Amino acid sequence: MSEVREFCVKMRASRCGEHVSGAERIVDERLVPRAVAALAERALSHEKGSPDFINIKVEEPGEMVRLKALAVATNEVSTAVEGRARAAQLLAEAGVGRANEIMALFRESYSMRGAMLVDADTLERLEPDRERGVRATRMDAADTAVCGVFRGKNHFAEAVVLATKVANAPGIVGEVCVSDDPGYVTGYVAAKSMGYQRITVMKESGDPCGGRIFLYRGPREDVEKCIRFLERQSVIVEGAPSAPNAPGEVRLDGIARELDAIEQAGLSRSCRALRSPTGPTARVDVDGAMRDVVVLASNDYLDLARDPRVTGAAAAAAHAWGAGSGGSRLTTGTQPPHEALERRIAAFKGEEAAILYATGYMANVGVVTALAGKGDVVFSDELNHASIIDGCRLSGADVVVYRHGDMDELARRLAAARACRRRVVVSDGVFSMDGDILDLPRFLAVCRANDAFSVVDEAHATGVVGRTGRGLVEHFGCGHPDVTVGTLSKALGSEGGFACGAEIIVKYLRNRSRPFVFSTAPGAPAVASGEAALAVLEAEPWRVAALRENVAFFLGELAGHDVAARSESAIVSVIVGDERRAVKAAEALLREGFLVSAIRYPTVARGAARLRVAVMSAHTKEQLAAAAAAIARCGM
Ligand SMILES: *Cc1c(COP(=O)(O)O)cnc(C)c1O
């Protein structure tokens, strides 16, 4: 195995000869390109303005010294005068006698690019080049080098790293530092003996002056040794905190490191607020400007979320029954709208009974954990939705994950598990990431032959699959699973989950399903809007047909651009592969006016990142054709 070398990557940026910013990393060779890019980006985006000269230097660090980060303490003060007095006091405590005079020296250090090196007792200036001063350089926090993790722009960690190196330099008895950032008034005094003492106010806000003073005590002939350590010795600092926590509070550090790793892997997620109701188009903030974009990422497939009949029902129910339900379904949380919706769902699905949950997620968790417990076995398709996976985990049952859609493997593994008390097979009806459909007739036959419970999650099937949107049973014209799970939050444009089946099973769920028993019932507005949406769907089956026609049209357009995709539902996946590329493609599409989701690990497997397009019945052919063309341009 060849050894991985480390490199020091150093960036200095200036404008008209004036220093703008500087930073450095020590990283292993595999991370050098990323470090160079990150530092270049940092130089170009500095708030002090854009530089006209960026110098990035990559060199072997030579022998490395590892140091433990100085402990951090915070001194709260309210004025700059108070802060400077506190700094002088701390220096005095550290054995530096002429502290006030040293603080006065600060005025001169402001114009310097490096630090002032001063004899702690005689206050004589010791740096060979007084214009330039002394620079502490060649250092980094340990995890950057060891874990290959970039802390990004963590000024605090960088400050502690620098102070730690300086405090450990031969002959240095202390350091005083004030930032040159006009908006940043916090400074510090540091020494090996007192650690890193943050002082919350060291200058007036708006003052661009800052600088540092290194205090030296020792023979003159050793000054050179001190400077060599500061400027040439490579140092790795272990345990530098990324935020100024109180002493001992390092718990946030691990969190910051993990977030950095997520960021680096292209897996960071954040919320984007829509500035309008959902619909085939919506208003979003794109790079700071409000724009109306075509939404190809919403599960509101039939455009019911903003339908006046649906929103009107929610408003009326809020007035009639209140906003919240005030209790779990088994206490005070059942009102006529809840009972009416359960009856309507059962009728729509052709089942004896239905049970409502606050979300589809809770419905899956509730059903799987109620049907299976310790000693039982759950058989779960490898591409099942996260809520099914979580239900399996919470159930305490043994879990057998079978290959996606492989009914032969399912049959074999069911047969092998015969002796077990209860066997439950659970599958998405429409798989939420690939948009393909479960072969329900075969699935049911395998379950029946092995006397196993069959559970099918129709979250993406309800309102989409089957001529009138009733789901897989309608599509295949076959029998029913023991339990059908669904949600009101997708094609029905509302909110809440459900399970339905025979009365005996639903009664069992009411007694055994913990998310039903121990969580507040959804409020009447959500419930009434769900029922109104179901009524619209029953009255207007043309919406389902329009959706299907749009999907077929969109697939045809993609094929015309040689983009491979297929779908049996409203979900069209275009596989991109690399996580960062998928995110870049989605960003490019947004700038072109199309909101499309980049789906990444852990939602799908690593390296199987994709653009996931959700088609709506209300999209126009023009919108879909333009979207397909844009995907061909940006996605591939
Ligand atoms: C969205 C989804 C759920 C969860 O439904 P919510 O109502 O959003 O909680 C469950 N299963 C599948 C397959 C889904 O796609």
Coordinates of C-alpha atoms in Angstrom, one line a residue, residues 1 8 29 35 72 104 152 159-160 172 174 219 225 238 280 298 379 390 423 483 547 549 553 566 594 605 617:
M1 CA 0.0 0.0 0.0
C8 CA -0.3 22.2 2.7
E29 CA -3.2 14.4 -1.5
A35 CA -9.1 22.1 -1.1
V72 CA -11.7 28.0 25.1
A104 CA -1.4 50.6 23.6
G152 CA -15.6 25.2 5.3
A159 CA -8.7 31.2 15.1
V160 CA -8.3 28.5 17.8
I172 CA 5.9 32.9 23.2
G174 CA 1.0 35.3 25.1
P219 CA 17.3 35.1 24.7
K225 CA 13.9 29.8 16.3
E238 CA -6.4 18.3 17.6
P280 CA -48.6 23.0 -12.0
S298 CA -45.3 17.8 -6.5
F379 CA -41.1 -9.7 4.2
D390 CA -39.2 2.2 9.8
R423 CA -45.8 -13.8 8.4
V483 CA -54.5 -4.3 4.2
L547 CA -52.8 12.6 -15.9
E549 CA -52.2 11.1 -21.1
F553 CA -46.9 12.5 -23.7
R566 CA -40.2 4.7 -18.2
F594 CA -38.5 23.9 -14.0
A605 CA -29.0 3.8 -3.3
S617 CA -53.0 16.3 -14.8

